[in-house]
């Protein structure tokens, strides 16, 4: 939640240096001051990471926004930003999820 892009990349390099080459980065949002969303989905991080690293980066707009109605528009924006793949919580009954139903899509 509070890691910089440099810290994200350095931690990935540490994992790679220890022999694990199955590393995928994920943009899940950063802590913001506004309470209208859970996090601020930092789309700028995606092309920055692509420029600085060879590693794939996926986007998680469900966690990055915390709002079901924002998941699809932000997933589309992540495509435009160059994400490698997207990840999102999906369930047939999002309103019945105990903790994170507000960001799940059906």
Short mmCIF file of N, CA, C and O in Angstrom, two decimals:
data_model
loop_
_atom_site.label_atom_id
_atom_site.label_comp_id
_atom_site.label_asym_id
_atom_site.label_seq_id
_atom_site.Cartn_x
_atom_site.Cartn_y
_atom_site.Cartn_z
N UNK A 1 0.81 -1.20 0.00
CA UNK A 1 0.00 0.00 0.00
C UNK A 1 0.85 1.26 0.00
O UNK A 1 0.41 2.27 -0.46
N UNK A 2 2.04 1.19 0.53
CA UNK A 2 2.84 2.40 0.61
C UNK A 2 4.17 2.26 -0.12
O UNK A 2 5.05 3.08 0.05
N UNK A 3 4.33 1.22 -0.91
CA UNK A 3 5.60 1.01 -1.61
C UNK A 3 5.70 1.92 -2.83
O UNK A 3 4.73 2.16 -3.53
N UNK A 4 6.90 2.41 -3.05
CA UNK A 4 7.15 3.18 -4.26
C UNK A 4 7.38 2.20 -5.42
O UNK A 4 7.59 1.00 -5.20
N UNK A 5 7.38 2.71 -6.64
CA UNK A 5 7.68 1.86 -7.79
C UNK A 5 9.09 1.29 -7.66
O UNK A 5 9.32 0.10 -7.94
N UNK A 6 10.02 2.10 -7.20
CA UNK A 6 11.39 1.61 -7.01
C UNK A 6 11.42 0.46 -6.00
O UNK A 6 12.09 -0.56 -6.23
N UNK A 7 10.70 0.58 -4.90
CA UNK A 7 10.65 -0.49 -3.91
C UNK A 7 10.01 -1.75 -4.48
O UNK A 7 10.47 -2.87 -4.19
N UNK A 8 8.97 -1.59 -5.26
CA UNK A 8 8.32 -2.73 -5.91
C UNK A 8 9.31 -3.46 -6.81
O UNK A 8 9.44 -4.69 -6.73
N UNK A 9 10.04 -2.72 -7.62
CA UNK A 9 10.99 -3.33 -8.55
C UNK A 9 12.17 -3.95 -7.81
O UNK A 9 12.65 -5.03 -8.19
N UNK A 10 12.65 -3.31 -6.77
CA UNK A 10 13.76 -3.88 -5.99
C UNK A 10 13.35 -5.17 -5.29
O UNK A 10 14.14 -6.12 -5.22
N UNK A 11 12.13 -5.22 -4.78
CA UNK A 11 11.67 -6.46 -4.14
C UNK A 11 11.53 -7.57 -5.17
O UNK A 11 11.86 -8.73 -4.89
N UNK A 12 11.09 -7.23 -6.37
CA UNK A 12 10.99 -8.24 -7.45
C UNK A 12 12.39 -8.72 -7.83
O UNK A 12 12.60 -9.92 -8.05
N UNK A 13 13.35 -7.81 -7.91
CA UNK A 13 14.72 -8.20 -8.23
C UNK A 13 15.31 -9.11 -7.17
O UNK A 13 16.06 -10.03 -7.47
N UNK A 14 14.96 -8.88 -5.92
CA UNK A 14 15.42 -9.74 -4.83
C UNK A 14 14.90 -11.16 -5.03
O UNK A 14 15.65 -12.13 -4.90
N UNK A 15 13.62 -11.29 -5.35
CA UNK A 15 13.03 -12.61 -5.59
C UNK A 15 13.70 -13.28 -6.79
O UNK A 15 14.04 -14.47 -6.74
N UNK A 16 13.92 -12.53 -7.86
CA UNK A 16 14.60 -13.07 -9.04
C UNK A 16 16.02 -13.52 -8.70
O UNK A 16 16.47 -14.59 -9.14
N UNK A 17 16.73 -12.73 -7.92
CA UNK A 17 18.11 -13.05 -7.56
C UNK A 17 18.20 -14.32 -6.72
O UNK A 17 19.22 -15.02 -6.75
N UNK A 18 17.14 -14.64 -5.99
CA UNK A 18 17.12 -15.86 -5.19
C UNK A 18 16.72 -17.09 -6.01
O UNK A 18 16.62 -18.18 -5.47
N UNK A 19 16.48 -16.90 -7.33
CA UNK A 19 16.24 -18.03 -8.20
C UNK A 19 14.80 -18.24 -8.65
O UNK A 19 14.53 -19.14 -9.45
N UNK A 20 13.88 -17.47 -8.14
CA UNK A 20 12.49 -17.61 -8.58
C UNK A 20 12.26 -16.66 -9.75
O UNK A 20 12.25 -15.45 -9.59
N UNK A 21 12.08 -17.23 -10.93
CA UNK A 21 11.90 -16.41 -12.12
C UNK A 21 10.42 -16.29 -12.52
O UNK A 21 10.12 -15.75 -13.58
N UNK A 22 9.53 -16.77 -11.68
CA UNK A 22 8.09 -16.68 -11.92
C UNK A 22 7.53 -15.47 -11.17
O UNK A 22 6.76 -15.61 -10.23
N UNK A 23 7.92 -14.29 -11.60
CA UNK A 23 7.53 -13.06 -10.92
C UNK A 23 6.60 -12.25 -11.82
O UNK A 23 6.91 -12.00 -12.98
N UNK A 24 5.47 -11.88 -11.26
CA UNK A 24 4.50 -11.01 -11.94
C UNK A 24 4.18 -9.87 -10.98
O UNK A 24 3.86 -10.11 -9.82
N UNK A 25 4.27 -8.66 -11.46
CA UNK A 25 3.94 -7.49 -10.64
C UNK A 25 2.45 -7.20 -10.76
O UNK A 25 1.81 -7.56 -11.74
N UNK A 26 1.88 -6.52 -9.77
CA UNK A 26 0.45 -6.22 -9.80
C UNK A 26 0.20 -4.80 -9.28
O UNK A 26 0.67 -4.44 -8.20
N UNK A 27 -0.53 -4.03 -10.03
CA UNK A 27 -0.99 -2.70 -9.60
C UNK A 27 -2.35 -2.89 -8.94
O UNK A 27 -3.32 -3.29 -9.60
N UNK A 28 -2.43 -2.60 -7.64
CA UNK A 28 -3.67 -2.76 -6.88
C UNK A 28 -4.14 -1.47 -6.25
O UNK A 28 -5.09 -1.46 -5.48
N UNK A 29 -3.47 -0.38 -6.54
CA UNK A 29 -3.87 0.90 -5.97
C UNK A 29 -2.95 1.36 -4.87
O UNK A 29 -2.20 0.58 -4.29
N UNK A 30 -3.00 2.64 -4.62
CA UNK A 30 -2.21 3.25 -3.55
C UNK A 30 -3.15 3.95 -2.58
O UNK A 30 -4.28 4.31 -2.94
N UNK A 31 -2.71 4.14 -1.37
CA UNK A 31 -3.54 4.80 -0.37
C UNK A 31 -3.70 6.27 -0.73
O UNK A 31 -2.75 6.95 -1.05
N UNK A 32 -4.93 6.73 -0.70
CA UNK A 32 -5.22 8.13 -0.97
C UNK A 32 -5.89 8.77 0.24
O UNK A 32 -6.08 8.14 1.27
N UNK A 33 -6.25 10.01 0.10
CA UNK A 33 -6.89 10.74 1.20
C UNK A 33 -8.40 10.80 1.06
O UNK A 33 -9.10 11.02 2.03
N UNK A 34 -8.89 10.61 -0.15
CA UNK A 34 -10.34 10.67 -0.39
C UNK A 34 -10.99 9.37 0.05
O UNK A 34 -10.48 8.28 -0.22
N UNK A 35 -12.12 9.46 0.70
CA UNK A 35 -12.82 8.26 1.17
C UNK A 35 -13.85 7.74 0.17
O UNK A 35 -14.53 6.76 0.45
N UNK A 36 -13.95 8.36 -0.99
CA UNK A 36 -14.94 7.93 -1.99
C UNK A 36 -14.58 6.58 -2.60
O UNK A 36 -15.46 5.86 -3.07
N UNK A 37 -13.30 6.23 -2.61
CA UNK A 37 -12.86 4.93 -3.11
C UNK A 37 -11.93 4.31 -2.07
O UNK A 37 -11.39 5.01 -1.21
N UNK A 38 -11.75 3.00 -2.16
CA UNK A 38 -10.86 2.32 -1.21
C UNK A 38 -9.43 2.79 -1.39
O UNK A 38 -8.74 3.09 -0.44
N UNK A 39 -8.96 2.80 -2.64
CA UNK A 39 -7.60 3.20 -2.97
C UNK A 39 -7.65 4.09 -4.21
O UNK A 39 -8.70 4.29 -4.80
N UNK A 40 -6.50 4.60 -4.59
CA UNK A 40 -6.37 5.32 -5.86
C UNK A 40 -5.69 4.35 -6.81
O UNK A 40 -4.58 3.90 -6.56
N UNK A 41 -6.39 3.97 -7.87
CA UNK A 41 -5.86 3.01 -8.83
C UNK A 41 -4.85 3.73 -9.72
O UNK A 41 -5.22 4.53 -10.56
N UNK A 42 -3.58 3.47 -9.49
CA UNK A 42 -2.50 4.23 -10.12
C UNK A 42 -2.16 3.70 -11.51
O UNK A 42 -1.23 2.90 -11.67
N UNK A 43 -2.90 4.16 -12.51
CA UNK A 43 -2.66 3.72 -13.89
C UNK A 43 -1.30 4.18 -14.41
O UNK A 43 -0.71 3.52 -15.26
N UNK A 44 -0.79 5.26 -13.90
CA UNK A 44 0.51 5.76 -14.33
C UNK A 44 1.63 4.76 -14.04
O UNK A 44 2.62 4.69 -14.76
N UNK A 45 1.46 3.97 -13.00
CA UNK A 45 2.48 2.99 -12.62
C UNK A 45 2.70 1.95 -13.72
O UNK A 45 3.82 1.45 -13.88
N UNK A 46 1.67 1.63 -14.48
CA UNK A 46 1.78 0.55 -15.47
C UNK A 46 2.80 0.88 -16.56
O UNK A 46 3.75 0.10 -16.75
N UNK A 47 2.69 1.99 -17.29
CA UNK A 47 3.71 2.26 -18.30
C UNK A 47 5.08 2.58 -17.70
O UNK A 47 6.11 2.28 -18.32
N UNK A 48 5.11 3.13 -16.49
CA UNK A 48 6.40 3.39 -15.84
C UNK A 48 7.12 2.08 -15.56
O UNK A 48 8.31 1.92 -15.86
N UNK A 49 6.40 1.10 -15.02
CA UNK A 49 6.99 -0.21 -14.75
C UNK A 49 7.44 -0.87 -16.04
O UNK A 49 8.52 -1.47 -16.10
N UNK A 50 6.63 -0.78 -17.09
CA UNK A 50 7.02 -1.35 -18.38
C UNK A 50 8.33 -0.76 -18.89
O UNK A 50 9.16 -1.47 -19.46
N UNK A 51 8.51 0.52 -18.67
CA UNK A 51 9.73 1.18 -19.13
C UNK A 51 10.96 0.76 -18.32
O UNK A 51 12.05 0.64 -18.85
N UNK A 52 10.76 0.50 -17.03
CA UNK A 52 11.88 0.22 -16.14
C UNK A 52 12.19 -1.27 -15.96
O UNK A 52 13.24 -1.61 -15.45
N UNK A 53 11.26 -2.15 -16.36
CA UNK A 53 11.43 -3.56 -16.06
C UNK A 53 10.95 -4.44 -17.20
O UNK A 53 10.07 -4.05 -17.97
N UNK A 54 11.50 -5.63 -17.26
CA UNK A 54 11.07 -6.63 -18.24
C UNK A 54 9.91 -7.47 -17.70
O UNK A 54 9.32 -8.27 -18.43
N UNK A 55 9.55 -7.30 -16.44
CA UNK A 55 8.54 -8.13 -15.80
C UNK A 55 7.13 -7.75 -16.23
O UNK A 55 6.84 -6.57 -16.46
N UNK A 56 6.25 -8.74 -16.32
CA UNK A 56 4.85 -8.43 -16.64
C UNK A 56 4.17 -7.75 -15.46
O UNK A 56 4.54 -7.97 -14.30
N UNK A 57 3.18 -6.92 -15.77
CA UNK A 57 2.41 -6.25 -14.71
C UNK A 57 0.93 -6.43 -15.01
O UNK A 57 0.47 -6.17 -16.12
N UNK A 58 0.21 -6.92 -14.00
CA UNK A 58 -1.22 -7.07 -14.14
C UNK A 58 -1.91 -5.96 -13.35
O UNK A 58 -1.30 -5.33 -12.49
N UNK A 59 -3.17 -5.75 -13.65
CA UNK A 59 -3.95 -4.71 -12.98
C UNK A 59 -5.08 -5.36 -12.19
O UNK A 59 -5.72 -6.30 -12.68
N UNK A 60 -5.34 -4.87 -11.00
CA UNK A 60 -6.45 -5.34 -10.17
C UNK A 60 -7.37 -4.15 -9.86
O UNK A 60 -7.27 -3.54 -8.80
N UNK A 61 -8.24 -3.80 -10.81
CA UNK A 61 -9.10 -2.63 -10.59
C UNK A 61 -10.15 -2.84 -9.51
O UNK A 61 -10.65 -1.86 -8.95
N UNK A 62 -10.49 -4.09 -9.18
CA UNK A 62 -11.47 -4.29 -8.12
C UNK A 62 -10.90 -3.86 -6.78
O UNK A 62 -11.55 -3.18 -6.00
N UNK A 63 -9.66 -4.23 -6.50
CA UNK A 63 -9.02 -3.80 -5.25
C UNK A 63 -8.61 -2.33 -5.34
O UNK A 63 -8.70 -1.60 -4.35
N UNK A 64 -8.18 -1.92 -6.52
CA UNK A 64 -7.69 -0.56 -6.70
C UNK A 64 -8.74 0.51 -6.51
O UNK A 64 -8.41 1.64 -6.16
N UNK A 65 -10.01 0.17 -6.74
CA UNK A 65 -11.07 1.16 -6.56
C UNK A 65 -11.99 0.82 -5.39
O UNK A 65 -12.49 1.70 -4.72
N UNK A 66 -12.23 -0.47 -5.18
CA UNK A 66 -13.14 -0.89 -4.13
C UNK A 66 -14.60 -0.72 -4.47
O UNK A 66 -15.47 -0.91 -3.63
N UNK A 67 -14.88 -0.38 -5.72
CA UNK A 67 -16.27 -0.11 -6.14
C UNK A 67 -16.60 -0.91 -7.40
O UNK A 67 -15.95 -0.77 -8.43
N UNK A 68 -17.64 -1.72 -7.30
CA UNK A 68 -18.05 -2.60 -8.41
C UNK A 68 -18.27 -1.83 -9.71
O UNK A 68 -17.85 -2.26 -10.78
N UNK A 69 -18.92 -0.68 -9.65
CA UNK A 69 -19.24 0.05 -10.88
C UNK A 69 -18.02 0.73 -11.51
O UNK A 69 -18.09 1.23 -12.63
N UNK A 70 -16.90 0.73 -10.81
CA UNK A 70 -15.67 1.33 -11.36
C UNK A 70 -14.72 0.28 -11.93
O UNK A 70 -13.75 0.62 -12.60
N UNK A 71 -14.97 -1.02 -11.69
CA UNK A 71 -14.06 -2.08 -12.11
C UNK A 71 -13.91 -2.13 -13.62
O UNK A 71 -12.78 -2.11 -14.15
N UNK A 72 -14.99 -2.18 -14.36
CA UNK A 72 -14.90 -2.31 -15.83
C UNK A 72 -14.27 -1.07 -16.47
O UNK A 72 -13.36 -1.21 -17.29
N UNK A 73 -14.69 0.15 -16.12
CA UNK A 73 -14.02 1.30 -16.73
C UNK A 73 -12.52 1.36 -16.42
O UNK A 73 -11.71 1.70 -17.28
N UNK A 74 -12.13 1.00 -15.19
CA UNK A 74 -10.72 1.05 -14.85
C UNK A 74 -9.94 -0.10 -15.50
O UNK A 74 -8.76 0.05 -15.83
N UNK A 75 -10.59 -1.24 -15.70
CA UNK A 75 -9.94 -2.35 -16.43
C UNK A 75 -9.68 -1.92 -17.87
O UNK A 75 -8.61 -2.22 -18.42
N UNK A 76 -10.61 -1.21 -18.47
CA UNK A 76 -10.41 -0.70 -19.83
C UNK A 76 -9.27 0.32 -19.87
O UNK A 76 -8.46 0.32 -20.79
N UNK A 77 -9.22 1.15 -18.87
CA UNK A 77 -8.13 2.14 -18.80
C UNK A 77 -6.78 1.44 -18.62
O UNK A 77 -5.77 1.88 -19.17
N UNK A 78 -6.76 0.34 -17.86
CA UNK A 78 -5.52 -0.41 -17.67
C UNK A 78 -5.05 -1.03 -18.98
O UNK A 78 -3.84 -1.11 -19.23
N UNK A 79 -5.99 -1.45 -19.83
CA UNK A 79 -5.62 -1.95 -21.16
C UNK A 79 -4.92 -0.84 -21.94
O UNK A 79 -3.86 -1.06 -22.54
N UNK A 80 -5.50 0.34 -21.92
CA UNK A 80 -4.90 1.48 -22.63
C UNK A 80 -3.54 1.83 -22.06
O UNK A 80 -2.65 2.27 -22.80
N UNK A 81 -3.34 1.62 -20.76
CA UNK A 81 -2.06 1.93 -20.13
C UNK A 81 -0.99 0.88 -20.41
O UNK A 81 0.17 1.10 -20.12
N UNK A 82 -1.40 -0.28 -20.94
CA UNK A 82 -0.44 -1.30 -21.33
C UNK A 82 -0.30 -2.47 -20.38
O UNK A 82 0.71 -3.19 -20.43
N UNK A 83 -1.27 -2.70 -19.53
CA UNK A 83 -1.16 -3.81 -18.59
C UNK A 83 -1.00 -5.13 -19.35
O UNK A 83 -1.45 -5.29 -20.48
N UNK A 84 -0.35 -6.12 -18.74
CA UNK A 84 -0.15 -7.43 -19.34
C UNK A 84 -1.42 -8.26 -19.22
O UNK A 84 -1.77 -9.00 -20.13
N UNK A 85 -2.10 -8.15 -18.10
CA UNK A 85 -3.35 -8.89 -17.86
C UNK A 85 -4.12 -8.14 -16.78
O UNK A 85 -3.61 -7.21 -16.16
N UNK A 86 -5.37 -8.58 -16.56
CA UNK A 86 -6.18 -7.99 -15.50
C UNK A 86 -6.65 -9.08 -14.55
O UNK A 86 -6.79 -10.24 -14.93
N UNK A 87 -6.91 -8.68 -13.33
CA UNK A 87 -7.40 -9.57 -12.29
C UNK A 87 -8.55 -8.86 -11.61
O UNK A 87 -8.49 -7.66 -11.35
N UNK A 88 -9.62 -9.59 -11.34
CA UNK A 88 -10.73 -8.98 -10.64
C UNK A 88 -11.50 -10.05 -9.87
O UNK A 88 -11.55 -11.21 -10.30
N UNK A 89 -12.08 -9.67 -8.75
CA UNK A 89 -12.92 -10.60 -8.00
C UNK A 89 -14.23 -10.78 -8.75
O UNK A 89 -14.88 -9.81 -9.12
N UNK A 90 -14.63 -12.04 -8.95
CA UNK A 90 -15.90 -12.35 -9.60
C UNK A 90 -16.66 -13.36 -8.76
O UNK A 90 -16.07 -14.31 -8.24
N UNK A 91 -17.94 -13.15 -8.63
CA UNK A 91 -18.79 -14.06 -7.88
C UNK A 91 -20.22 -13.94 -8.41
O UNK A 91 -20.62 -12.87 -8.87
N UNK A 92 -20.98 -15.04 -8.39
CA UNK A 92 -22.38 -14.94 -8.86
C UNK A 92 -23.25 -14.07 -7.97
O UNK A 92 -24.27 -13.56 -8.41
N UNK A 93 -22.88 -13.89 -6.71
CA UNK A 93 -23.67 -13.08 -5.78
C UNK A 93 -22.76 -12.11 -5.02
O UNK A 93 -22.49 -12.30 -3.84
N UNK A 94 -22.30 -11.04 -5.68
CA UNK A 94 -21.37 -10.12 -5.02
C UNK A 94 -21.93 -9.47 -3.76
O UNK A 94 -21.19 -9.21 -2.82
N UNK A 95 -23.21 -9.23 -3.71
CA UNK A 95 -23.78 -8.57 -2.54
C UNK A 95 -23.76 -9.47 -1.30
O UNK A 95 -23.90 -8.98 -0.19
N UNK A 96 -23.56 -10.77 -1.48
CA UNK A 96 -23.53 -11.70 -0.35
C UNK A 96 -22.12 -12.00 0.14
O UNK A 96 -21.95 -12.77 1.07
N UNK A 97 -21.12 -11.43 -0.49
CA UNK A 97 -19.73 -11.63 -0.02
C UNK A 97 -19.57 -10.94 1.32
O UNK A 97 -19.99 -9.79 1.48
N UNK A 98 -18.95 -11.59 2.23
CA UNK A 98 -18.83 -11.06 3.60
C UNK A 98 -18.06 -9.75 3.66
O UNK A 98 -18.56 -8.76 4.15
N UNK A 99 -16.82 -9.76 3.18
CA UNK A 99 -15.94 -8.63 3.44
C UNK A 99 -15.77 -7.70 2.27
O UNK A 99 -15.71 -6.49 2.42
N UNK A 100 -15.63 -8.25 1.08
CA UNK A 100 -15.26 -7.40 -0.06
C UNK A 100 -16.27 -7.47 -1.19
O UNK A 100 -15.92 -7.40 -2.35
N UNK A 101 -17.52 -7.61 -0.87
CA UNK A 101 -18.54 -7.69 -1.89
C UNK A 101 -18.73 -6.42 -2.71
O UNK A 101 -19.16 -6.46 -3.84
N UNK A 102 -18.37 -5.29 -2.14
CA UNK A 102 -18.57 -4.02 -2.83
C UNK A 102 -17.71 -3.89 -4.09
O UNK A 102 -18.05 -3.12 -4.99
N UNK A 103 -16.63 -4.65 -4.18
CA UNK A 103 -15.76 -4.54 -5.34
C UNK A 103 -15.83 -5.74 -6.27
O UNK A 103 -15.15 -5.80 -7.28
N UNK A 104 -16.64 -6.74 -5.94
CA UNK A 104 -16.74 -7.95 -6.77
C UNK A 104 -17.75 -7.74 -7.88
O UNK A 104 -18.76 -7.07 -7.72
N UNK A 105 -17.45 -8.30 -9.04
CA UNK A 105 -18.37 -8.23 -10.16
C UNK A 105 -18.95 -9.60 -10.43
O UNK A 105 -18.39 -10.62 -10.03
N UNK A 106 -20.11 -9.63 -11.07
CA UNK A 106 -20.74 -10.93 -11.36
C UNK A 106 -20.68 -11.23 -12.84
O UNK A 106 -20.35 -10.42 -13.65
#
